[in-house]
PDB file of C-alpha atoms in Angstrom:
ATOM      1  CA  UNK A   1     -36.892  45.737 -46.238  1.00  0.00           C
ATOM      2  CA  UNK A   2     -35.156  42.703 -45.575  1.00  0.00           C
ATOM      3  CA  UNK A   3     -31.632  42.187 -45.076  1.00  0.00           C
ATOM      4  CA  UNK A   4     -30.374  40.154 -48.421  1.00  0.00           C
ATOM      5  CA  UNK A   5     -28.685  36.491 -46.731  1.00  0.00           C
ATOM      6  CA  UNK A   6     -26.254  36.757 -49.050  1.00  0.00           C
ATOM      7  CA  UNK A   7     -25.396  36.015 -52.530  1.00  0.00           C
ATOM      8  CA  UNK A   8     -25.072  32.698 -54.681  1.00  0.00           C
ATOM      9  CA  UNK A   9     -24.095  31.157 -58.069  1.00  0.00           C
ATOM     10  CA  UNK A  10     -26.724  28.643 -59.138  1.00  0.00           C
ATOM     11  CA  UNK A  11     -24.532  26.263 -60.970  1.00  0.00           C
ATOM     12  CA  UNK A  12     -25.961  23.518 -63.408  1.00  0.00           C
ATOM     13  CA  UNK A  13     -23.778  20.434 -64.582  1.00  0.00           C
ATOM     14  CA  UNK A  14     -25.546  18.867 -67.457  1.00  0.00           C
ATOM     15  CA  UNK A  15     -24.190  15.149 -68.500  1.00  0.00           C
ATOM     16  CA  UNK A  16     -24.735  13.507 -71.527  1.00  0.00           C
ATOM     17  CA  UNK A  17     -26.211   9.724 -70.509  1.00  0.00           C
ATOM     18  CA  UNK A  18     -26.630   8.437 -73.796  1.00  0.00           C
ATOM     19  CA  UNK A  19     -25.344   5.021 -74.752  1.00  0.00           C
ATOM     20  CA  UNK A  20     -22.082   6.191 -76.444  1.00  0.00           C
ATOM     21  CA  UNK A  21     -20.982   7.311 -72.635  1.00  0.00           C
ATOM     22  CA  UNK A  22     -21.424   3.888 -71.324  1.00  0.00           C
ATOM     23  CA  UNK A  23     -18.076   2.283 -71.506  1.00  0.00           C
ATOM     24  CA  UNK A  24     -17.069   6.057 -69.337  1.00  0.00           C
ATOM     25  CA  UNK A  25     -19.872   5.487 -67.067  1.00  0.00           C
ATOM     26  CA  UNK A  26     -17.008   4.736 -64.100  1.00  0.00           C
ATOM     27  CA  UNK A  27     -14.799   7.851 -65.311  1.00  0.00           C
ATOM     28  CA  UNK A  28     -18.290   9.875 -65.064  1.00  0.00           C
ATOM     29  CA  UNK A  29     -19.487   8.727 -61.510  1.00  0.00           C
ATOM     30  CA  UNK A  30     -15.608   9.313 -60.145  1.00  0.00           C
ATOM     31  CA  UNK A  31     -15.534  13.169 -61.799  1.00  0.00           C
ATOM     32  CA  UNK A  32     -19.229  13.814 -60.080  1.00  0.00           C
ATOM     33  CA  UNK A  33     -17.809  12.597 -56.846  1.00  0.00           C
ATOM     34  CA  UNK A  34     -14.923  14.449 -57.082  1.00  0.00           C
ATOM     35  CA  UNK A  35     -16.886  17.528 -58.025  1.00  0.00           C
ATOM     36  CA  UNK A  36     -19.104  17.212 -54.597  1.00  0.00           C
ATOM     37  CA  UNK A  37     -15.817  15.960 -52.333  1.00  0.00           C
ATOM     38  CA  UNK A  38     -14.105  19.070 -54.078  1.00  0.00           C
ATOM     39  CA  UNK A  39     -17.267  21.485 -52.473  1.00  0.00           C
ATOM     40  CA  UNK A  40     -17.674  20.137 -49.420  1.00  0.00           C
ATOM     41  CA  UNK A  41     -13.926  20.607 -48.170  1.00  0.00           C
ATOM     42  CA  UNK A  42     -14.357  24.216 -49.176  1.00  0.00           C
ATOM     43  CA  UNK A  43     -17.260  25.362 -46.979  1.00  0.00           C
ATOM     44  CA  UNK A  44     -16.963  28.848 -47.323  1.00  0.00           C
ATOM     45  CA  UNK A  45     -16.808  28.892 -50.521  1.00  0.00           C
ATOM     46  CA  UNK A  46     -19.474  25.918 -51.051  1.00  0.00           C
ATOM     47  CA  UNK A  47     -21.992  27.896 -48.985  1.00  0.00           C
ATOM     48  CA  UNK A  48     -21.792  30.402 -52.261  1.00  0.00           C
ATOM     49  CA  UNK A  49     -22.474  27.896 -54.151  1.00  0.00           C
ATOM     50  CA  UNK A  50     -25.698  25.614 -55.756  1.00  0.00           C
ATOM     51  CA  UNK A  51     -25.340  22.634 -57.743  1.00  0.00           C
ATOM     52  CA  UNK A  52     -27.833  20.350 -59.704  1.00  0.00           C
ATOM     53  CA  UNK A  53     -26.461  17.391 -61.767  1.00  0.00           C
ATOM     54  CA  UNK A  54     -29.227  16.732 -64.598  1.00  0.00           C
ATOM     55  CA  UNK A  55     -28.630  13.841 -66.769  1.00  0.00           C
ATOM     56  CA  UNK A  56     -29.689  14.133 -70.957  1.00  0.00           C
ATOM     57  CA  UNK A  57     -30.649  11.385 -73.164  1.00  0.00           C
ATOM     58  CA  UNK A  58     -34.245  11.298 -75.180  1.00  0.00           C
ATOM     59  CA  UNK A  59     -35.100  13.451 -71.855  1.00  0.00           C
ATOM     60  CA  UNK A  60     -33.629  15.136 -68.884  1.00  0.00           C
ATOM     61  CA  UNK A  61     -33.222  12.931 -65.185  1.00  0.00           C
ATOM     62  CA  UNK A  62     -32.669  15.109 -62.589  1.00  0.00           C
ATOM     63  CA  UNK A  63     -29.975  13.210 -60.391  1.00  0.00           C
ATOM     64  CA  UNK A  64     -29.225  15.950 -58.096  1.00  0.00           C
ATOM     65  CA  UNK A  65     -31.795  18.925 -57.761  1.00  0.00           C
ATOM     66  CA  UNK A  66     -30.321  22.187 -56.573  1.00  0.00           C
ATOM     67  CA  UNK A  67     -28.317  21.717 -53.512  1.00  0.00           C
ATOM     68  CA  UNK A  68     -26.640  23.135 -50.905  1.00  0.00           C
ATOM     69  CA  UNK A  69     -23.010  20.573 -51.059  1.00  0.00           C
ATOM     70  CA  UNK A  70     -22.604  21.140 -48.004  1.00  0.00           C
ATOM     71  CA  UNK A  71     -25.862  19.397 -46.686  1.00  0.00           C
ATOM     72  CA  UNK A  72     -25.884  16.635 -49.336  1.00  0.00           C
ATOM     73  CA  UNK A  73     -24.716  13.218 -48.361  1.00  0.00           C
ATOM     74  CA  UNK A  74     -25.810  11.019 -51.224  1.00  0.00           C
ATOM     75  CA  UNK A  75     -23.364  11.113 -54.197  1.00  0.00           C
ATOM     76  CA  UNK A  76     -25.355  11.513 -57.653  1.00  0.00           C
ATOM     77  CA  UNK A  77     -25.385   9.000 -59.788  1.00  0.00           C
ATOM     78  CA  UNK A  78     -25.956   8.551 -63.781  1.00  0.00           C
ATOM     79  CA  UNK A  79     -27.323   5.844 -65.832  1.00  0.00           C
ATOM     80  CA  UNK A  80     -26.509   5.637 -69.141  1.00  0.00           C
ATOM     81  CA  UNK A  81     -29.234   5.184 -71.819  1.00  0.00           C
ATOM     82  CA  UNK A  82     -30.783   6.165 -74.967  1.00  0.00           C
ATOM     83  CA  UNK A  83     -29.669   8.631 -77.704  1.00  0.00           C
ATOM     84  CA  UNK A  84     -28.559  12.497 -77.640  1.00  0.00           C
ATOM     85  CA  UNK A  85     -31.129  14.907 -77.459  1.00  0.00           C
ATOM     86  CA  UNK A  86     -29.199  18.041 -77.083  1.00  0.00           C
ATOM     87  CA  UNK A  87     -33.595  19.795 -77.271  1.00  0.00           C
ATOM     88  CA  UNK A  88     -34.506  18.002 -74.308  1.00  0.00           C
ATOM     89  CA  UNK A  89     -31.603  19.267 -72.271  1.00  0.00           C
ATOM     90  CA  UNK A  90     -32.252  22.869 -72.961  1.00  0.00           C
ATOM     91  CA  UNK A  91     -36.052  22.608 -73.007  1.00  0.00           C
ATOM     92  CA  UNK A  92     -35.500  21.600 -69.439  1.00  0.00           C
ATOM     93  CA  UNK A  93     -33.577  24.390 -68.401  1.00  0.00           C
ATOM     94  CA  UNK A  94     -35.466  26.637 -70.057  1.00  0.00           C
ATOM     95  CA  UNK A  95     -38.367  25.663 -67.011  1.00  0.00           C
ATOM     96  CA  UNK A  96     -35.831  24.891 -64.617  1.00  0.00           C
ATOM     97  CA  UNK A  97     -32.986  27.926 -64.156  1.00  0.00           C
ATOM     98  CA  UNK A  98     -36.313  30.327 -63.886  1.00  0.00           C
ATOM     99  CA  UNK A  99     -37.609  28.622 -61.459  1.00  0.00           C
ATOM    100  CA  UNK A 100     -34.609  27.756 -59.004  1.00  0.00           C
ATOM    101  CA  UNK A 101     -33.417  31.488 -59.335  1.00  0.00           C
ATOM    102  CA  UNK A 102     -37.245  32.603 -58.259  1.00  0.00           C
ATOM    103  CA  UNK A 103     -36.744  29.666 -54.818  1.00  0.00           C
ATOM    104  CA  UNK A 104     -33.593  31.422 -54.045  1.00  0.00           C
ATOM    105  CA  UNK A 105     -34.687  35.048 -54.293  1.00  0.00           C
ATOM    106  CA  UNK A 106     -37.857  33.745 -51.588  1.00  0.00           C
ATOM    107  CA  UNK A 107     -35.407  32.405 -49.610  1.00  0.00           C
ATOM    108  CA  UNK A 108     -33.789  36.075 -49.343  1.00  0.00           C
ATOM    109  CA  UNK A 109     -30.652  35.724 -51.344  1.00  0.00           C
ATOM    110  CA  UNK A 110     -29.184  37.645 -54.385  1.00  0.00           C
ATOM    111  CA  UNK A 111     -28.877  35.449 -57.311  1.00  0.00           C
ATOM    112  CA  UNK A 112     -25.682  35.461 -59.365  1.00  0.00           C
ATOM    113  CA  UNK A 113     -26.391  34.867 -63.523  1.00  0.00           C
ATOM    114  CA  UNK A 114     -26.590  30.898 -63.516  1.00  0.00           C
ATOM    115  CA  UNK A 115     -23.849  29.056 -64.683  1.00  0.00           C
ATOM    116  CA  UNK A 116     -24.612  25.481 -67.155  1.00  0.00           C
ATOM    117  CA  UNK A 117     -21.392  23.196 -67.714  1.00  0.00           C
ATOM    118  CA  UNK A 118     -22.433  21.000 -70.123  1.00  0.00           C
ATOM    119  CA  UNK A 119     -21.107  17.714 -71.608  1.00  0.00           C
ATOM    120  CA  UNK A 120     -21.565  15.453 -74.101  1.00  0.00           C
ATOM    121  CA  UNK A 121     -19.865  12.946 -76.490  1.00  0.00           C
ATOM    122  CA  UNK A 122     -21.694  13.666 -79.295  1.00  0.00           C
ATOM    123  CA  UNK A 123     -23.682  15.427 -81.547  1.00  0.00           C
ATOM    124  CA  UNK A 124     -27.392  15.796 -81.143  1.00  0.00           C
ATOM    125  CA  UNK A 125     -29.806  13.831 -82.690  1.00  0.00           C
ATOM    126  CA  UNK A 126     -32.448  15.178 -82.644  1.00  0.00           C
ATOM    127  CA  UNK A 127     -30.990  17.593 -85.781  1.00  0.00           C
ATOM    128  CA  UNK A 128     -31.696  20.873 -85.742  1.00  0.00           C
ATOM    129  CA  UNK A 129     -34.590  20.702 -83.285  1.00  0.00           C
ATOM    130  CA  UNK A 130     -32.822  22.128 -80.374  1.00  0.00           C
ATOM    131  CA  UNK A 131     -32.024  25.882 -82.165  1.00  0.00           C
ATOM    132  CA  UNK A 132     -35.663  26.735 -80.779  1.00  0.00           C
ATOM    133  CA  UNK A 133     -34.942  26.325 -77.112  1.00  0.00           C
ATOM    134  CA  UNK A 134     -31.423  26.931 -76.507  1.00  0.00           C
ATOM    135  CA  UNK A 135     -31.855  30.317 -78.430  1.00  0.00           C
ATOM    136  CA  UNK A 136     -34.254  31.107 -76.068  1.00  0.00           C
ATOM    137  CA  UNK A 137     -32.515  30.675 -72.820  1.00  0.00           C
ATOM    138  CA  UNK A 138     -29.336  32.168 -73.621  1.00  0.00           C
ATOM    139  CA  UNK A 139     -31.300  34.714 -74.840  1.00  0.00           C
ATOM    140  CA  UNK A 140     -31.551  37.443 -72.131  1.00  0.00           C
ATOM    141  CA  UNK A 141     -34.286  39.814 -73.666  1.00  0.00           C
ATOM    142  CA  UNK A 142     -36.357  36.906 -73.412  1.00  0.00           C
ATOM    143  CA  UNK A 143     -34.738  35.359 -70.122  1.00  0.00           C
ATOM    144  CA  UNK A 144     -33.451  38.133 -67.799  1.00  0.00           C
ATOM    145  CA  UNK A 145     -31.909  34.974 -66.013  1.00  0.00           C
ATOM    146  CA  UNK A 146     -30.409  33.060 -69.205  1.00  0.00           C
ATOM    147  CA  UNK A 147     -27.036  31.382 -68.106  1.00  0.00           C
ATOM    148  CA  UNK A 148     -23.686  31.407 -68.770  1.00  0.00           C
ATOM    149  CA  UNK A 149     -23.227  27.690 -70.754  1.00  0.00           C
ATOM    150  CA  UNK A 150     -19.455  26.678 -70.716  1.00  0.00           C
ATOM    151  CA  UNK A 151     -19.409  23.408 -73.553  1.00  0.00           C
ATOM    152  CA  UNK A 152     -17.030  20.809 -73.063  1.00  0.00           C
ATOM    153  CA  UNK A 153     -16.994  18.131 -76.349  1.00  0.00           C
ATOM    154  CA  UNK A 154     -15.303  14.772 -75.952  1.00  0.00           C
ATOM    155  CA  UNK A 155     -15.504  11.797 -78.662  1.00  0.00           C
ATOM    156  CA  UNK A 156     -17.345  12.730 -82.219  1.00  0.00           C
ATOM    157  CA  UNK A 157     -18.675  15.842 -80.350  1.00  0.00           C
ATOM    158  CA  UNK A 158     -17.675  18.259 -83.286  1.00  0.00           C
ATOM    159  CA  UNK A 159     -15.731  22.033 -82.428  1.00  0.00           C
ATOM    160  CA  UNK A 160     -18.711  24.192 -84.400  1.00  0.00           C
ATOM    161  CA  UNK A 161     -21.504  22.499 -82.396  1.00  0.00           C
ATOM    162  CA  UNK A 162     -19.993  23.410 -79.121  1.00  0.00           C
ATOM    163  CA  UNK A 163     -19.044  26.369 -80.546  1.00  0.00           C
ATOM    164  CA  UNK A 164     -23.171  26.917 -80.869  1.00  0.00           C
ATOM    165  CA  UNK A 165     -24.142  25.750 -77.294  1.00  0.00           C
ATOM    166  CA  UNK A 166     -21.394  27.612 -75.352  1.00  0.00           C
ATOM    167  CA  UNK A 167     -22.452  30.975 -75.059  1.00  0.00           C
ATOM    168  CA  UNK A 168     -19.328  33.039 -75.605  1.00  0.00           C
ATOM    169  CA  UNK A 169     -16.000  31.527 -77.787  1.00  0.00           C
ATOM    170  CA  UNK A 170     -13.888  31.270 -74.800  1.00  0.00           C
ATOM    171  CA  UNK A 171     -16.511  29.040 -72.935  1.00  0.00           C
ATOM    172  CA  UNK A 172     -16.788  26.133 -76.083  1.00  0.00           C
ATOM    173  CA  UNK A 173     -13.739  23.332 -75.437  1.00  0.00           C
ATOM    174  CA  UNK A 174     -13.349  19.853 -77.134  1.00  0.00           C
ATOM    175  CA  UNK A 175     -10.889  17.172 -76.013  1.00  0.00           C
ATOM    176  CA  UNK A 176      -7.759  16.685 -78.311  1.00  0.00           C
ATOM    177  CA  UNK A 177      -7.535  14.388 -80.323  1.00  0.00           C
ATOM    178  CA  UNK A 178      -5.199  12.293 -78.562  1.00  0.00           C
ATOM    179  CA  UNK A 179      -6.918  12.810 -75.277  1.00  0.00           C
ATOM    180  CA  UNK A 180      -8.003   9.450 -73.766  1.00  0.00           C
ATOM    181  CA  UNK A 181     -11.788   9.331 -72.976  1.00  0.00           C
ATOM    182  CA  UNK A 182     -11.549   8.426 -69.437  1.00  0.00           C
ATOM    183  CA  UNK A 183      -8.963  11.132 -68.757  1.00  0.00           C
ATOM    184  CA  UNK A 184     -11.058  14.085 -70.505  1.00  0.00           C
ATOM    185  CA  UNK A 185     -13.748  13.253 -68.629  1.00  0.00           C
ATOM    186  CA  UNK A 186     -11.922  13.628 -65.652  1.00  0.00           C
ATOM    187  CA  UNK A 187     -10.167  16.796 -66.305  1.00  0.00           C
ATOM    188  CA  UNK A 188     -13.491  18.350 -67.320  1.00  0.00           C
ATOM    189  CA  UNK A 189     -14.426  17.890 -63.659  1.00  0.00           C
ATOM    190  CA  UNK A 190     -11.496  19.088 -62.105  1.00  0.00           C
ATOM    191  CA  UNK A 191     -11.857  22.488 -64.182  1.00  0.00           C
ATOM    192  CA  UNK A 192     -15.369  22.115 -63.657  1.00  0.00           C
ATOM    193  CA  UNK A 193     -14.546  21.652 -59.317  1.00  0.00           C
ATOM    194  CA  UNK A 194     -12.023  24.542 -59.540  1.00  0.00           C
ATOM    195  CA  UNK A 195     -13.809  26.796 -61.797  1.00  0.00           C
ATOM    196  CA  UNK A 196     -16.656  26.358 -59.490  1.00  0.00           C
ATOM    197  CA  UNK A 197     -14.164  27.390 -55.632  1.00  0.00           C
ATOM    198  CA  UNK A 198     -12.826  30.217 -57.818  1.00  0.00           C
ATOM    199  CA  UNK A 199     -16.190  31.848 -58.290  1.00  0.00           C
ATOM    200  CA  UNK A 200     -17.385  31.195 -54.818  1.00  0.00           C
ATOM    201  CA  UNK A 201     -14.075  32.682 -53.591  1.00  0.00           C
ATOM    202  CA  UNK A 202     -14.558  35.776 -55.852  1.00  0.00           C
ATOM    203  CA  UNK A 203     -18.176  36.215 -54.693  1.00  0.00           C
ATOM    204  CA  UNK A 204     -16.691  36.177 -50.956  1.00  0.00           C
ATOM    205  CA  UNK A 205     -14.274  38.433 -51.805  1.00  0.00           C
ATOM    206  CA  UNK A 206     -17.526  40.841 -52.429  1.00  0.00           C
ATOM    207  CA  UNK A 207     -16.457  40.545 -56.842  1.00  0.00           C
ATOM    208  CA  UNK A 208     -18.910  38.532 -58.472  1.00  0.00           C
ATOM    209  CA  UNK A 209     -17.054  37.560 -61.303  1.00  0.00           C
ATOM    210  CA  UNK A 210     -17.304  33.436 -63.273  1.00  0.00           C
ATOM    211  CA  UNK A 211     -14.028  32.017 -63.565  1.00  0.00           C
ATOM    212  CA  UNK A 212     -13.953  29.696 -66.219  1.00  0.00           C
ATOM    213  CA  UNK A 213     -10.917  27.263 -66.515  1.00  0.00           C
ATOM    214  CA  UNK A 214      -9.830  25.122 -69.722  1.00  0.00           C
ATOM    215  CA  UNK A 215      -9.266  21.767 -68.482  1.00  0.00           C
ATOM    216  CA  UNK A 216      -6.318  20.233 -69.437  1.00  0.00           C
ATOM    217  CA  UNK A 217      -6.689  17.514 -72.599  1.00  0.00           C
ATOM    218  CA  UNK A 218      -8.615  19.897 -74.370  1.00  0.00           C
ATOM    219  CA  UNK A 219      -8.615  22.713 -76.426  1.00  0.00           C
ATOM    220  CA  UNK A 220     -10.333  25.947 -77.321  1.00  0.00           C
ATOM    221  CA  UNK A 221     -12.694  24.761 -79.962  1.00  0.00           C
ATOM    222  CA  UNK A 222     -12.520  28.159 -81.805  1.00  0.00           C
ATOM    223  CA  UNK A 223      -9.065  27.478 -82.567  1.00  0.00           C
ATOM    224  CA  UNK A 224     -10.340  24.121 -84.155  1.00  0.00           C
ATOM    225  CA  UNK A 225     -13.090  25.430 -86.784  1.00  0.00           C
TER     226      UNK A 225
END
């Protein structure tokens, strides 16, 4: 049998693009480069570590597929468009996390539970339509791979609806209400950057365990319902 090369944490950050984000579209490509900056001066910990940066609107742009941060020297960027189709995201990941997890495992490597840190300013649009396929990949009868989704809600994203994508309490945050746009945004990256060095470390450390940080300017959104 082959020796395993190790083991990583496929990590998913999925942005919302639709128009409401535009006037943030400057706060959003400074958090993603922050985000890959923050990898790449960890090393060791970055080589635990895969990232893909997918973009949501009426459908899903992949801006970064899944990457090694460490070999990647084109920042991602967004473009904002279109409205918020929270179906399309998870219909995509639904295809997607299978599939990466399956490329890694080839590639000899033991496969931590994905991880999804998601974002978005608003609610979706598309109604009730996206039940269907986010019940099915956080559902891990169905998906023995289903990931972890941390949801981070900023502008007229509501508490309960984050509360329904993230899938444990804990993981479901919205920004105060006082919280400046720009700032949120921010902060959700930093969390997102250190949550991220965190779990690599642990995984290094030979304890697979997701750390999940709140950022600061937000709140637990269980303690909001």
């Amino acid at each position: 049998m082959a020796e395993t090369r190790g083991v990583l944490l496929p990590a998913y950050v999925v942005a919302d693009e639709s128009a409401s984000m535009s006037p943030y579209h400057q706060d959003l490509s400074g958090g993603l480069a922050s985000l890959c900056n923050g990898l790449r001066a960890e090393p060791m910990i970055a080589a635990k570590v895969r990232l893909a940066i997918l973009g949501f609107s009426d459908d899903v742009q992949v801006r970064q597929g899944m990457s090694d941060m460490r070999t990647v020297d084109r920042l991602p960027q967004l473009a904002m468009r279109g409205a918020t189709n929270y179906g399309a995201a998870f219909a995509d990941l639904l295809q997607r996390v299978p599939y990466d997890v399956q490329m890694m495992k080839n590639d000899g490597y033991k496969v931590h539970r994905p991880v999804v840190f998601f974002l978005s300013d608003g609610q979706p649009t598309d109604g009730q339509d996206w039940y269907g396929p986010h019940r099915t990949l956080v559902d891990r009868n169905a998906l023995p791979v289903a990931p972890n989704i941390i949801a981070c809600g900023i502008g007229t994203a509501r508490a309960e609806t984050m509360l329904q994508v993230a899938t444990r309490q804990e993981f479901a945050f919205v920004a105060l209400p006082s919280a400046d746009i720009g700032r949120a945004i921010a902060e959700f990256f930093h969390a997102l950057t250190a949550s991220l060095i965190a779990s690599g470390r642990a995984m290094a450390d030979g304890n697979p365990t997701l750390v999940v940080n709140r950022p600061d300017q937000f709140r637990l959104a269980v303690d909001v319902v």
